[in-house]
Short mmCIF file of C-alpha atoms in Angstrom, two decimals:
data_model
loop_
_atom_site.label_atom_id
_atom_site.label_comp_id
_atom_site.label_asym_id
_atom_site.label_seq_id
_atom_site.Cartn_x
_atom_site.Cartn_y
_atom_site.Cartn_z
CA MET A 22 8.59 -138.51 34.13
CA PRO A 23 7.41 -136.15 36.86
CA GLU A 24 8.69 -136.93 40.30
CA LYS A 25 6.32 -138.21 42.96
CA SER A 26 6.25 -138.10 46.73
CA PRO A 27 4.07 -140.17 49.03
CA SER A 28 2.01 -137.20 50.22
CA VAL A 29 2.28 -134.57 47.48
CA SER A 30 1.22 -134.60 43.86
CA LEU A 31 3.12 -132.35 41.52
CA VAL A 32 0.66 -130.07 39.83
CA GLY A 33 1.38 -128.06 36.72
CA SER A 34 3.83 -130.67 35.46
CA GLY A 35 2.12 -131.98 32.37
CA PRO A 36 -0.02 -134.87 31.24
CA ASP A 37 1.66 -137.48 33.42
CA ALA A 38 1.06 -135.53 36.63
CA ALA A 39 -2.09 -135.46 38.67
CA PRO A 40 -4.36 -132.57 37.74
CA ALA A 41 -4.68 -129.63 40.05
CA GLY A 42 -7.36 -130.07 42.61
CA PRO A 43 -8.98 -127.48 44.84
CA ALA A 44 -6.60 -125.30 46.78
CA ALA A 45 -5.77 -126.71 50.19
CA GLY A 46 -6.33 -123.36 51.90
CA ARG A 47 -4.32 -120.21 52.46
CA HIS A 48 -1.72 -121.79 54.73
CA VAL A 49 0.59 -124.33 53.06
CA PRO A 50 2.30 -126.55 55.67
CA GLY A 51 6.09 -126.25 55.77
CA ARG A 52 6.11 -123.31 53.37
CA TRP A 53 9.04 -121.49 55.01
CA ARG A 54 11.09 -124.68 55.06
CA GLN A 55 10.40 -125.20 51.37
CA LEU A 56 11.33 -121.58 50.65
CA SER A 57 14.68 -122.06 52.40
CA VAL A 58 15.37 -125.09 50.20
CA LEU A 59 14.63 -123.10 47.04
CA SER A 60 16.64 -120.01 48.03
CA PRO A 61 20.10 -121.46 47.18
CA THR A 62 18.84 -121.97 43.62
CA VAL A 63 18.23 -118.22 43.34
CA LEU A 64 21.65 -117.57 44.89
CA THR A 65 23.47 -119.71 42.35
CA ASP A 66 21.50 -118.19 39.46
CA ASN A 67 22.65 -114.75 40.61
CA SER A 68 26.22 -115.99 41.13
CA GLU A 69 26.37 -116.88 37.45
CA SER A 70 26.54 -113.16 36.60
CA SER A 71 28.16 -111.75 39.74
CA ILE A 72 31.23 -114.00 39.60
CA VAL A 73 32.34 -112.45 36.29
CA SER A 74 31.84 -108.91 37.58
CA THR A 75 33.72 -109.66 40.79
CA LEU A 76 36.70 -111.31 39.10
CA PHE A 77 36.76 -109.18 35.95
CA ALA A 78 39.80 -107.13 36.96
CA ALA A 79 41.82 -110.32 37.48
CA MET A 80 40.60 -111.90 34.22
CA ARG A 81 41.00 -108.76 32.18
CA GLN A 82 44.70 -109.03 31.35
CA PRO A 83 45.13 -112.84 31.09
CA LEU A 84 42.17 -113.16 28.73
CA GLY A 85 42.64 -109.84 26.91
CA MET A 86 39.25 -108.42 27.93
CA SER A 87 37.94 -104.83 27.90
CA LEU A 88 34.79 -103.24 29.37
CA SER A 89 33.09 -103.96 26.06
CA HIS A 90 33.90 -107.67 26.48
CA LEU A 91 32.38 -107.62 29.97
CA GLY A 92 29.24 -105.95 28.67
CA LEU A 93 29.03 -108.42 25.78
CA LEU A 94 29.48 -111.40 28.09
CA GLN A 95 26.71 -110.29 30.42
CA ALA A 96 24.41 -109.15 27.62
CA LEU A 97 24.61 -112.34 25.58
CA SER A 98 24.03 -114.46 28.68
CA ARG A 99 20.79 -112.54 29.25
CA VAL A 100 19.73 -113.03 25.66
CA VAL A 101 20.27 -116.76 26.15
CA GLY A 102 18.13 -116.51 29.28
CA ALA A 103 15.39 -114.71 27.36
CA VAL A 104 15.24 -117.63 24.91
CA PHE A 105 15.54 -120.53 27.34
CA GLY A 106 13.60 -119.15 30.34
CA PRO A 107 10.19 -119.66 28.69
CA LEU A 108 11.29 -123.02 27.33
CA TRP A 109 12.24 -124.23 30.82
CA VAL A 110 8.87 -123.10 32.20
CA ALA A 111 7.15 -125.06 29.44
CA ALA A 112 9.35 -128.07 30.25
CA ALA A 113 8.43 -127.77 33.92
CA ARG A 114 4.77 -128.13 32.96
CA ARG A 115 5.58 -131.51 31.44
CA ALA A 116 8.47 -132.94 33.46
CA GLY A 117 7.84 -131.33 36.85
CA ARG A 118 9.26 -128.18 38.40
CA ARG A 119 11.63 -130.06 40.69
CA SER A 120 13.08 -132.13 37.84
CA VAL A 121 13.84 -129.02 35.79
CA LEU A 122 15.41 -127.17 38.73
CA VAL A 123 17.66 -130.13 39.53
CA GLY A 124 18.71 -130.78 35.94
CA THR A 125 19.45 -127.16 35.09
CA GLY A 126 21.32 -126.64 38.36
CA LEU A 127 23.66 -129.54 37.62
CA TRP A 128 24.15 -128.33 34.04
CA MET A 129 25.00 -124.82 35.22
CA GLY A 130 27.49 -126.10 37.78
CA VAL A 131 29.41 -128.13 35.21
CA TRP A 132 29.73 -125.28 32.71
CA LEU A 133 30.64 -122.63 35.28
CA ALA A 134 33.43 -124.87 36.49
CA ALA A 135 34.49 -125.25 32.85
CA CYS A 136 34.80 -121.45 32.63
CA GLY A 137 37.75 -121.75 34.98
CA LEU A 138 39.63 -123.74 32.33
CA SER A 139 39.30 -121.00 29.68
CA GLN A 140 42.45 -119.96 27.86
CA GLY A 141 40.93 -117.00 26.04
CA PHE A 142 37.77 -114.91 25.70
CA PRO A 143 36.10 -117.13 23.05
CA GLN A 144 36.36 -120.18 25.33
CA LEU A 145 35.11 -118.21 28.33
CA LEU A 146 32.17 -116.86 26.31
CA THR A 147 31.20 -120.34 25.08
CA CYS A 148 31.23 -121.96 28.53
CA TYR A 149 29.54 -118.98 30.14
CA LEU A 150 26.68 -118.97 27.64
CA LEU A 151 26.18 -122.71 28.09
CA ALA A 152 25.95 -122.10 31.85
CA ALA A 153 23.41 -119.35 31.16
CA VAL A 154 21.16 -121.93 29.48
CA GLY A 155 20.73 -123.61 32.86
CA ALA A 156 20.59 -120.39 34.86
CA ALA A 157 17.52 -119.29 32.88
CA ALA A 158 15.30 -121.84 34.63
CA GLY A 159 15.69 -120.89 38.28
CA GLN A 160 13.98 -117.57 38.89
CA PRO A 161 10.75 -117.91 36.87
CA ILE A 162 10.09 -121.40 38.22
CA VAL A 163 10.97 -120.47 41.81
CA HIS A 164 8.67 -117.43 41.72
CA ASP A 165 5.88 -119.59 40.33
CA ILE A 166 6.35 -121.95 43.27
CA VAL A 167 6.52 -119.13 45.84
CA ALA A 168 3.09 -117.93 44.68
CA ASP A 169 1.79 -121.45 45.38
CA LEU A 170 3.44 -121.61 48.81
CA PHE A 171 2.27 -118.21 50.12
CA ASP A 172 -1.08 -116.46 50.07
CA GLU A 173 -1.76 -112.90 48.91
CA GLY A 174 -1.23 -111.40 52.36
CA SER A 175 2.23 -112.90 52.98
CA ARG A 176 3.93 -112.92 49.57
CA GLY A 177 5.77 -109.67 50.23
CA ARG A 178 7.40 -111.13 53.33
CA ALA A 179 8.24 -114.36 51.52
CA ILE A 180 9.89 -112.64 48.54
CA GLY A 181 11.70 -110.23 50.87
CA ALA A 182 13.01 -113.02 53.06
CA MET A 183 14.16 -115.06 50.07
CA TYR A 184 16.04 -112.22 48.39
CA GLY A 185 17.40 -110.97 51.69
CA GLY A 186 18.87 -114.34 52.62
CA VAL A 187 20.26 -114.85 49.13
CA THR A 188 21.96 -111.47 49.15
CA LEU A 189 23.41 -111.93 52.62
CA LEU A 190 25.09 -115.14 51.50
CA GLY A 191 26.21 -113.38 48.33
CA ALA A 192 27.75 -110.61 50.41
CA VAL A 193 29.90 -113.22 52.14
CA ILE A 194 30.80 -115.10 48.96
CA GLY A 195 31.56 -111.97 46.89
CA PRO A 196 34.49 -110.64 48.96
CA LEU A 197 35.88 -114.17 49.29
CA MET A 198 35.84 -114.46 45.50
CA ALA A 199 37.53 -111.05 45.26
CA GLN A 200 40.33 -112.22 47.55
CA LEU A 201 40.97 -115.04 45.09
CA ALA A 202 41.56 -112.37 42.44
CA GLU A 203 44.70 -111.30 44.27
CA ALA A 204 46.31 -114.74 43.81
CA PRO A 205 47.82 -115.83 40.46
CA GLY A 206 45.10 -117.68 38.56
CA GLY A 207 42.74 -117.28 41.52
CA TRP A 208 39.86 -116.30 39.26
CA ARG A 209 39.85 -119.88 37.95
CA THR A 210 39.30 -121.21 41.48
CA GLY A 211 36.39 -118.78 41.80
CA PHE A 212 34.60 -120.45 38.91
CA TYR A 213 35.28 -123.91 40.35
CA VAL A 214 33.79 -122.87 43.70
CA VAL A 215 30.65 -121.35 42.19
CA GLY A 216 30.18 -124.42 39.98
CA ALA A 217 30.31 -126.64 43.07
CA LEU A 218 27.74 -124.41 44.82
CA CYS A 219 25.37 -124.84 41.86
CA VAL A 220 25.63 -128.62 42.13
CA LEU A 221 25.00 -128.45 45.89
CA ALA A 222 21.90 -126.28 45.38
CA ALA A 223 20.55 -128.77 42.84
CA LEU A 224 21.06 -131.65 45.26
CA LEU A 225 19.20 -129.78 48.01
CA VAL A 226 16.19 -129.41 45.72
CA LEU A 227 16.42 -133.07 44.68
CA PHE A 228 16.37 -134.46 48.22
CA LEU A 229 14.49 -131.86 50.29
CA PHE A 230 11.98 -130.03 48.09
CA ARG A 231 8.36 -131.11 47.64
CA ASP A 232 6.19 -129.22 45.14
CA PRO A 233 3.02 -127.79 46.78
CA GLY A 234 1.01 -127.88 43.53
CA ALA A 235 -0.44 -125.06 41.46
CA GLY A 236 -2.88 -122.85 43.35
CA ALA A 237 -2.10 -124.45 46.73
CA SER A 238 -2.25 -121.08 48.51
CA GLU A 239 -5.52 -119.94 46.90
CA THR A 240 -8.78 -119.88 48.83
CA THR A 241 -10.71 -121.03 45.79
CA ALA A 242 -9.92 -123.66 43.19
CA PRO A 243 -8.13 -122.25 40.15
CA ALA A 244 -10.09 -122.33 36.93
CA ALA A 245 -9.45 -125.48 34.92
CA ARG A 246 -7.58 -124.61 31.73
CA ASP A 247 -5.47 -126.41 29.17
CA THR A 248 -1.93 -125.42 30.10
CA ALA A 249 0.06 -128.08 28.25
CA GLY A 250 1.39 -125.44 25.85
CA ALA A 251 2.82 -122.95 28.33
CA PHE A 252 3.60 -120.39 25.65
CA SER A 253 0.86 -120.83 23.11
CA ARG A 254 -0.65 -117.79 21.43
CA GLN A 255 -3.66 -118.16 23.69
CA THR A 256 -1.49 -118.02 26.82
CA LEU A 257 0.38 -114.93 25.66
CA ARG A 258 -2.88 -113.31 24.58
CA ARG A 259 -4.33 -113.88 28.05
CA LEU A 260 -1.17 -112.57 29.70
CA PHE A 261 -0.96 -109.37 27.73
CA GLY A 262 -4.69 -108.93 28.01
CA ILE A 263 -3.88 -108.11 31.64
CA ARG A 264 -2.99 -104.43 31.31
CA THR A 265 -1.11 -104.33 34.60
CA PHE A 266 1.15 -107.15 33.47
CA GLY A 267 2.00 -105.35 30.23
CA LEU A 268 2.88 -102.21 32.20
CA MET A 269 5.05 -104.23 34.60
CA VAL A 270 7.00 -105.67 31.66
CA VAL A 271 7.76 -102.15 30.43
CA GLN A 272 8.59 -101.07 33.99
CA ARG A 273 11.23 -103.78 34.21
CA LEU A 274 12.69 -102.62 30.88
CA LEU A 275 13.14 -99.19 32.48
CA SER A 276 14.84 -100.56 35.61
CA GLY A 277 18.31 -99.06 35.29
CA HIS A 278 19.53 -100.37 38.63
CA LEU A 279 20.01 -103.77 36.95
CA LEU A 280 23.29 -102.29 35.64
CA VAL A 281 24.94 -101.91 39.04
CA ALA A 282 25.60 -105.63 39.59
CA THR A 283 27.93 -105.69 36.59
CA PHE A 284 29.78 -102.39 36.82
CA ALA A 285 29.87 -101.32 40.48
CA ILE A 286 33.28 -102.85 41.22
CA VAL A 287 34.67 -101.70 37.87
CA PHE A 288 33.38 -98.19 38.59
CA LEU A 289 35.21 -98.10 41.92
CA THR A 290 38.44 -99.38 40.38
CA GLU A 291 38.20 -96.48 37.93
CA ARG A 292 37.99 -94.23 41.00
CA GLY A 293 41.45 -95.52 41.95
CA PHE A 294 40.64 -98.32 44.40
CA SER A 295 42.17 -101.80 44.12
CA THR A 296 39.95 -104.74 43.19
CA ALA A 297 40.03 -106.10 46.74
CA THR A 298 39.08 -102.70 48.18
CA ALA A 299 36.39 -102.09 45.58
CA ALA A 300 34.92 -105.53 46.25
CA LEU A 301 34.25 -104.46 49.83
CA VAL A 302 31.19 -102.72 48.39
CA ALA A 303 29.58 -106.18 48.36
CA ILE A 304 29.41 -106.15 52.17
CA PRO A 305 27.27 -103.02 52.72
CA SER A 306 25.42 -103.82 49.51
CA GLY A 307 24.61 -107.29 50.81
CA ILE A 308 23.57 -105.98 54.22
CA GLY A 309 21.57 -103.18 52.60
CA TYR A 310 19.85 -105.56 50.21
CA LEU A 311 19.07 -107.92 53.09
CA LEU A 312 17.54 -105.17 55.22
CA GLY A 313 15.73 -103.69 52.24
CA SER A 314 14.35 -107.05 51.18
CA VAL A 315 13.07 -108.01 54.62
CA ALA A 316 11.81 -104.54 55.53
CA GLY A 317 10.39 -103.99 52.07
CA GLY A 318 8.46 -107.25 52.22
CA LEU A 319 7.02 -106.41 55.64
CA VAL A 320 6.14 -102.86 54.59
CA THR A 321 4.59 -104.10 51.35
CA ASP A 322 2.22 -106.45 53.18
CA ARG A 323 1.27 -103.70 55.66
CA VAL A 324 0.74 -101.12 52.94
CA HIS A 325 -1.30 -103.64 50.97
CA ARG A 326 -3.55 -104.29 53.96
CA ALA A 327 -4.00 -100.54 54.51
CA SER A 328 -4.64 -99.75 50.83
CA PRO A 329 -5.27 -102.91 48.76
CA GLU A 330 -5.93 -101.00 45.54
CA HIS A 331 -3.08 -98.48 45.47
CA GLY A 332 -0.63 -99.16 48.31
CA ARG A 333 1.80 -101.38 46.39
CA VAL A 334 1.86 -98.98 43.44
CA TRP A 335 2.64 -95.94 45.60
CA LEU A 336 5.43 -97.88 47.26
CA LEU A 337 6.86 -98.97 43.90
CA GLN A 338 6.95 -95.36 42.71
CA ALA A 339 8.60 -94.16 45.92
CA LEU A 340 11.36 -96.75 45.60
CA GLN A 341 12.27 -95.65 42.07
CA LEU A 342 12.47 -91.99 43.14
CA LEU A 343 14.56 -92.78 46.20
CA TYR A 344 16.97 -94.90 44.19
CA ALA A 345 17.52 -92.12 41.65
CA GLY A 346 18.39 -89.67 44.42
CA LEU A 347 20.83 -92.01 46.13
CA ALA A 348 22.46 -92.97 42.82
CA PHE A 349 23.03 -89.30 42.01
CA LEU A 350 24.81 -88.73 45.32
CA GLY A 351 26.77 -91.98 45.16
CA THR A 352 28.02 -91.88 41.57
CA GLN A 353 28.23 -88.25 40.45
CA PHE A 354 30.66 -86.96 43.09
CA ALA A 355 34.32 -87.89 43.67
CA TRP A 356 34.30 -88.80 47.35
CA PRO A 357 37.72 -88.80 49.09
CA GLY A 358 37.61 -92.36 50.48
CA ILE A 359 35.91 -95.69 50.03
CA GLY A 360 33.65 -95.10 53.06
CA ALA A 361 31.25 -92.71 51.30
CA TYR A 362 30.87 -95.07 48.37
CA LEU A 363 30.18 -97.99 50.69
CA LEU A 364 27.47 -95.95 52.39
CA PHE A 365 25.69 -94.84 49.23
CA PHE A 366 25.96 -98.17 47.45
CA GLY A 367 24.65 -99.88 50.58
CA LEU A 368 21.63 -97.54 50.66
CA MET A 369 21.08 -98.02 46.93
CA ALA A 370 21.12 -101.79 47.48
CA ALA A 371 18.58 -101.46 50.30
CA VAL A 372 16.17 -99.64 48.00
CA GLN A 373 16.82 -102.11 45.19
CA GLY A 374 16.30 -105.00 47.61
CA ALA A 375 12.85 -103.71 48.50
CA ASN A 376 11.71 -103.85 44.86
CA PRO A 377 11.12 -107.63 44.45
CA GLY A 378 8.89 -107.64 47.52
CA VAL A 379 6.69 -105.10 45.74
CA ASN A 380 6.77 -105.92 42.03
CA ARG A 381 6.57 -109.72 42.35
CA PRO A 382 3.38 -109.63 44.50
CA ILE A 383 1.85 -107.13 42.04
CA VAL A 384 2.33 -109.65 39.22
CA MET A 385 1.12 -112.54 41.39
CA ALA A 386 -2.04 -110.59 42.29
CA VAL A 387 -3.09 -109.91 38.68
CA THR A 388 -2.37 -113.40 37.26
CA PRO A 389 -4.27 -116.63 37.98
CA PRO A 390 -2.21 -119.68 39.09
CA ASP A 391 -2.00 -121.26 35.65
CA LEU A 392 -0.48 -118.09 34.17
CA ARG A 393 2.11 -117.31 36.83
CA GLY A 394 4.86 -119.54 35.45
CA PRO A 395 4.61 -118.00 31.97
CA ALA A 396 4.21 -114.54 33.53
CA PHE A 397 7.48 -114.75 35.44
CA ALA A 398 9.25 -116.29 32.48
CA VAL A 399 8.25 -113.25 30.41
CA LEU A 400 8.94 -110.76 33.22
CA ILE A 401 12.27 -112.15 34.48
CA SER A 402 13.72 -114.31 31.75
CA VAL A 403 12.68 -112.06 28.86
CA ALA A 404 12.01 -108.47 30.00
CA GLU A 405 14.62 -108.22 32.76
CA ALA A 406 17.10 -110.19 30.70
CA LEU A 407 16.71 -107.98 27.64
CA ALA A 408 16.92 -104.84 29.76
CA TYR A 409 20.04 -106.19 31.43
CA ALA A 410 21.52 -107.08 28.04
CA LEU A 411 20.82 -103.67 26.54
CA PHE A 412 22.14 -101.83 29.59
CA ASN A 413 25.32 -103.91 29.69
CA LEU A 414 26.02 -103.64 25.98
CA GLY A 415 25.45 -99.90 26.03
CA ALA A 416 27.35 -99.35 29.26
CA GLY A 417 30.30 -101.41 28.08
CA ALA A 418 30.64 -99.46 24.84
CA LEU A 419 29.80 -96.03 26.27
CA GLY A 420 31.86 -96.71 29.39
CA ASP A 421 34.98 -97.12 27.27
CA ALA A 422 34.18 -93.90 25.38
CA LEU A 423 32.58 -91.59 27.96
CA GLY A 424 33.32 -93.17 31.35
CA LEU A 425 31.02 -95.00 33.71
CA GLN A 426 30.09 -91.86 35.65
CA THR A 427 28.23 -90.47 32.63
CA VAL A 428 26.60 -93.82 31.95
CA PHE A 429 25.46 -94.06 35.57
CA LEU A 430 23.94 -90.55 35.39
CA TRP A 431 21.69 -91.49 32.48
CA VAL A 432 20.82 -95.03 33.53
CA LEU A 433 20.75 -94.93 37.33
CA VAL A 434 19.36 -91.42 37.77
CA ILE A 435 17.46 -90.07 34.78
CA LEU A 436 15.99 -93.37 33.61
CA MET A 437 14.88 -94.26 37.14
CA LEU A 438 13.03 -90.94 37.42
CA LEU A 439 11.19 -91.80 34.21
CA ASN A 440 10.48 -95.24 35.69
CA ALA A 441 8.79 -93.68 38.72
CA ALA A 442 6.57 -91.53 36.51
CA PHE A 443 5.65 -94.49 34.31
CA CYS A 444 4.58 -96.56 37.34
CA GLY A 445 1.81 -94.02 37.92
CA LEU A 446 -0.16 -95.72 35.11
CA LEU A 447 -0.60 -98.74 37.39
CA HIS A 448 -3.01 -96.78 39.60
CA ARG A 449 -5.60 -97.07 36.81
CA THR A 450 -5.09 -100.73 35.89
CA TYR A 451 -4.03 -102.60 39.03
CA PRO A 452 -7.29 -102.44 41.07
CA ARG A 453 -9.34 -103.53 38.05
CA ASP A 454 -7.03 -106.45 37.18
CA VAL A 455 -6.96 -107.74 40.77
CA ALA A 456 -10.76 -107.78 40.77
CA ARG A 457 -10.81 -109.65 37.44
CA VAL A 458 -8.58 -112.41 38.86
CA ARG A 459 -10.71 -112.60 42.01
CA ASP A 460 -13.86 -112.96 39.90
CA GLY A 461 -12.30 -115.55 37.57
CA GLU A 462 -12.50 -113.33 34.48
CA VAL A 463 -8.86 -113.75 33.37
#
């Protein structure tokens, strides 16, 4: 049954919930407080993948793992996410978004803790993939809610603040997890800690979050549609009838920087640094991502106000080009000390951190409220997950054969240049699709 609160009806949660009424206006009361409650859910979803990358060097020998095993672990978890992400969004339509976030958070916490009991790679893989089932729910549902909390003119700031805060906390947790790698069996404790954090995040949502309702930030009432089947053929037909959305799905498939989260620390250990030293990259990366997220969100909203039809697209292209240049300098030269790597990886993270504050508002702007949940399930749970899976599988296999430097050249540099060129197609579709949503034609 969908959860109820005395003053809020949960909209978009199925036949037992109250139907969506007219939007309450552009300003949703308590929206920043609600965003802060949701942010730990995004943090724990990200921790599900980062904990393995951080502790891989310590797990490698006890569990008999290679780079290919790491790539396989991360890739299969994303495939699981691609399957279950849309299913969780559909479940949220029926059972309520809060109920799904709480249930999947608890599930993820239990299975991540179970990873710490693994005695071999098959056991680790099994527990990790079961945890990935729960992790698939967080991001598409949270982004759907953020679009309901914040209006068109402030979504860049909201997304930037959320990702910035999440990454800052991750930058603190990452090095602490790496220090555990230095102790015998410390990687097991790392999984226990992250599992406990997942449970805590779920409890925060249970006791403190109140769903604003679909379309709460819109100035006009969303069109009434049958949304019980979140992923019916009609829904997917409407989604991919939005040309900008189809282009954004392909753009995410070309986003090579998704690879860095898995292999950055491994890359630095191959450069001769210890795991603890290599893990220091999480600090400038976290600070860079924080600054990039916050600044990127602010710049996105300003650019959007200055050029509503093309500003976000120009900014998205510029970020891909800048990332390719920084990745070339940071990964294709053998710098004498860790300092240069910390600088370049921090700058790369800043550029990467600015991306969600641009691409998420683009998708929100071209999709009506009833399509945003499915849209983010397709974009994040399917497109990003499949891209991540393909990059990790390829990088794991090619990294063993050719070395990560060569892999990084093709994925972080060349592919990102192609990404920037591809984004140019959005200049033709984005203004038209925004107008269609505004006029109720989607």
